[in-house]
Amino acid sequence: YPAPGNEIIREADWWKDCNTFLYGKLPGAILKVPAKMHVDEGGKTQPGGPIYTWEDGIAMDCGDLSYKNFLVSQALRHIQEIPDADGICIDRLDWLRFFNENADDGKTWFDDKPVRSLIHSFKQLMDTLGPVMHRAGKNIFVNNHDKRIDILNHTDGIFDEFTYVGAPLNLTAFLSLSRPALGWTDAAATVKKEGPDNFFQKYLYMGVFPMCPYPANDHSI
């Protein structure tokens, strides 16, 4: 941010540069910093600019039709080109608590004006994405920081990032009475702090699977 300059690049080559592709193909999907909401997760946010997140990613609104179609097309490529994969996991549903002040979903009112809630954006995406994946025998897991049961329609399980904290473990368990749930294990220190037996007994009691260690993987021992 701001958008790239006026360098002329063939549209067929936009995919080679993420910013050119973003501003050329998906400008309406950029979730911009709300006027009256302090957001500074990545340390680079500016009024009217995108909301930065982990590793210089930016938050996007899947309610934008161009972006929704792009995501569905990616799912179709996944189905065609990685047939042996069991499915996908959608990360960071905490962004669904935000509002796109540059759009109107016809339902949501925020800060004295009509806006688009990312809750509604996600539900509309899933109404399309869910059947596409399931017809191909694929699963959809979510990392649902927002512990709402209504956003779990079309999902097959939960892969929660904060089950080791306590309250998220309980909420995840009760949202998963008839579906599998996995909990990230962030570090060996977390297990050692409370003792391995106590750590695993909690997961067993709540019916949540602890994530298996994976060499050199981020967020897991």
Coordinates of C-alpha atoms in Angstrom, one line a residue, residues 7-199:
E7 CA 3.9 0.2 -15.0
I8 CA 2.2 -1.6 -17.9
I9 CA 2.1 -5.3 -17.3
R10 CA 0.2 -7.8 -19.5
E11 CA -2.8 -9.1 -17.7
A12 CA -1.6 -12.7 -18.4
D13 CA 1.4 -11.9 -16.2
W14 CA -0.4 -10.2 -13.3
W15 CA -0.1 -13.5 -11.3
K16 CA 3.7 -13.1 -11.2
D17 CA 3.4 -10.2 -8.7
C18 CA 1.0 -10.4 -5.8
N19 CA 0.4 -6.7 -5.5
T20 CA -0.3 -6.3 -9.3
F21 CA -2.7 -9.2 -9.1
L22 CA -4.4 -7.9 -6.0
Y23 CA -5.0 -4.3 -7.2
G24 CA -5.8 -5.4 -10.8
K25 CA -8.1 -8.3 -10.1
L26 CA -9.4 -8.1 -6.5
P27 CA -9.4 -4.4 -5.4
G28 CA -12.9 -4.6 -4.0
A29 CA -11.9 -7.4 -1.6
I30 CA -9.3 -5.5 0.3
L31 CA -10.5 -5.0 3.9
K32 CA -9.6 -1.5 4.8
V33 CA -8.9 0.0 8.2
P34 CA -12.2 1.2 9.7
A35 CA -12.4 4.9 10.4
K36 CA -13.3 4.4 14.1
M37 CA -11.6 1.1 14.8
H38 CA -8.0 0.7 16.0
V39 CA -6.4 -2.2 14.1
D40 CA -2.6 -2.6 14.0
E41 CA -1.8 -6.3 14.0
G42 CA 1.1 -6.0 11.6
G43 CA 2.4 -2.6 12.6
K44 CA 2.0 -1.1 9.1
T45 CA -1.7 -0.1 9.0
Q46 CA -2.7 3.3 7.8
P47 CA -6.1 5.0 7.7
G48 CA -7.8 3.9 4.5
G49 CA -5.2 1.2 3.9
P50 CA -5.3 -2.6 4.1
I51 CA -5.3 -4.4 7.5
Y52 CA -1.9 -6.2 7.7
T53 CA -1.6 -9.5 9.4
W54 CA 1.0 -12.3 9.9
E55 CA 3.9 -12.2 7.5
D56 CA 2.7 -9.1 5.7
G57 CA -0.5 -10.8 4.6
I58 CA -3.6 -8.6 4.4
A59 CA -7.2 -9.3 5.5
M60 CA -9.7 -9.8 2.6
D61 CA -13.5 -9.9 2.3
C62 CA -14.7 -13.1 0.6
G63 CA -18.0 -11.4 0.0
D64 CA -16.5 -9.5 -2.9
L65 CA -17.8 -11.4 -6.0
S66 CA -14.4 -11.4 -7.8
Y67 CA -12.6 -12.7 -4.8
K68 CA -15.3 -15.3 -4.0
N69 CA -15.0 -16.6 -7.6
F70 CA -11.2 -16.7 -7.3
L71 CA -11.4 -18.8 -4.2
V72 CA -13.8 -21.2 -5.7
S73 CA -11.6 -21.5 -8.8
Q74 CA -8.7 -22.3 -6.5
A75 CA -10.8 -25.0 -4.8
L76 CA -11.6 -26.5 -8.2
R77 CA -7.9 -26.6 -9.1
H78 CA -7.2 -28.3 -5.7
I79 CA -9.8 -31.0 -6.6
Q80 CA -8.4 -31.5 -10.0
E81 CA -4.6 -31.3 -9.3
I82 CA -4.3 -32.7 -5.8
P83 CA -6.9 -35.5 -5.8
D84 CA -5.3 -37.5 -3.0
A85 CA -5.5 -34.7 -0.5
D86 CA -8.3 -35.1 2.0
G87 CA -9.3 -31.4 1.9
I88 CA -8.5 -28.0 3.2
C89 CA -8.3 -26.1 6.4
I90 CA -9.4 -22.4 6.5
D91 CA -7.4 -20.4 9.0
R92 CA -8.1 -17.4 11.1
L93 CA -11.9 -17.0 11.3
D94 CA -11.4 -14.2 13.8
W95 CA -11.4 -11.8 10.8
L96 CA -15.1 -12.5 10.5
R97 CA -15.7 -10.0 13.4
F98 CA -14.9 -7.2 11.0
F99 CA -17.1 -5.1 8.7
N100 CA -16.3 -3.9 5.2
E101 CA -17.3 -0.2 5.3
N102 CA -17.0 0.0 1.5
A103 CA -19.8 -2.5 0.8
D104 CA -23.4 -3.2 1.8
D105 CA -24.8 -6.7 2.4
G106 CA -28.3 -5.3 2.8
K107 CA -28.5 -6.6 6.4
T108 CA -25.7 -5.0 8.5
W109 CA -25.5 -1.5 10.1
F110 CA -22.3 -0.4 11.7
D111 CA -21.1 3.1 12.8
D112 CA -24.3 4.8 11.5
K113 CA -24.0 3.4 8.0
P114 CA -24.8 0.2 6.0
V115 CA -21.8 -2.1 5.7
R116 CA -21.0 -5.7 4.9
S117 CA -20.4 -8.1 7.7
L118 CA -17.7 -10.7 7.0
I119 CA -19.9 -13.2 8.8
H120 CA -22.4 -12.9 6.0
S121 CA -19.5 -12.9 3.4
F122 CA -18.2 -16.2 4.8
K123 CA -21.6 -17.8 4.9
Q124 CA -22.3 -17.0 1.3
L125 CA -18.8 -18.3 0.3
M126 CA -19.4 -21.6 2.1
D127 CA -22.8 -22.0 0.5
T128 CA -20.9 -22.4 -2.8
L129 CA -17.6 -23.8 -1.6
G130 CA -19.0 -26.5 0.7
P131 CA -21.0 -28.4 -2.0
V132 CA -18.0 -28.1 -4.5
M133 CA -15.6 -29.7 -2.0
H134 CA -18.1 -32.3 -0.7
R135 CA -19.1 -33.5 -4.2
A136 CA -15.4 -34.3 -4.7
G137 CA -15.2 -36.2 -1.4
K138 CA -13.1 -33.4 0.2
N139 CA -13.3 -32.2 3.8
I140 CA -13.3 -28.6 5.1
F141 CA -11.8 -27.9 8.5
V142 CA -11.7 -24.4 10.1
N143 CA -9.6 -22.6 12.7
N144 CA -12.6 -20.9 14.2
H145 CA -11.4 -18.2 16.6
D146 CA -15.0 -17.0 16.4
K147 CA -16.8 -19.7 18.3
R148 CA -20.1 -19.4 16.6
I149 CA -22.1 -22.4 15.6
D150 CA -23.8 -20.7 12.6
I151 CA -20.5 -20.3 10.7
L152 CA -19.8 -24.0 10.9
N153 CA -22.4 -24.9 8.2
H154 CA -20.7 -26.9 5.4
T155 CA -17.6 -27.6 7.6
D156 CA -16.5 -31.0 8.6
G157 CA -14.3 -30.4 11.6
I158 CA -12.3 -27.9 13.6
F159 CA -8.6 -27.4 13.8
D160 CA -8.3 -25.0 16.7
E161 CA -5.2 -22.9 17.3
F162 CA -5.7 -22.1 21.1
T163 CA -7.1 -25.3 22.6
Y164 CA -4.1 -25.4 25.0
V165 CA -5.3 -22.2 26.6
G166 CA -8.4 -23.7 28.3
A167 CA -11.6 -21.9 27.4
P168 CA -11.1 -22.5 23.6
L169 CA -10.8 -26.2 24.4
N170 CA -14.2 -26.2 26.1
L171 CA -15.9 -24.2 23.4
T172 CA -14.3 -26.3 20.6
A173 CA -15.4 -29.5 22.4
F174 CA -19.1 -28.4 22.6
L175 CA -19.1 -27.2 19.0
S176 CA -17.8 -30.7 18.0
L177 CA -20.2 -33.1 19.5
S178 CA -20.7 -34.8 16.2
R179 CA -17.6 -33.9 14.3
P180 CA -13.9 -34.3 14.8
A181 CA -11.8 -31.6 16.4
L182 CA -8.1 -31.1 16.5
G183 CA -6.1 -28.8 18.8
W184 CA -2.8 -27.2 18.0
T185 CA 0.0 -27.9 20.4
D186 CA 2.2 -24.7 20.3
A187 CA 5.3 -25.7 22.1
A188 CA 6.9 -28.5 24.3
A189 CA 7.0 -26.0 27.1
T190 CA 3.2 -25.9 27.2
V191 CA 3.0 -29.6 27.8
K192 CA 5.8 -29.6 30.3
K193 CA 4.3 -26.7 32.3
E194 CA 1.2 -28.7 33.4
G195 CA 2.6 -32.1 33.0
P196 CA 2.0 -34.4 30.0
D197 CA -0.6 -36.6 31.8
N198 CA -2.7 -33.6 32.8
F199 CA -2.3 -32.1 29.3

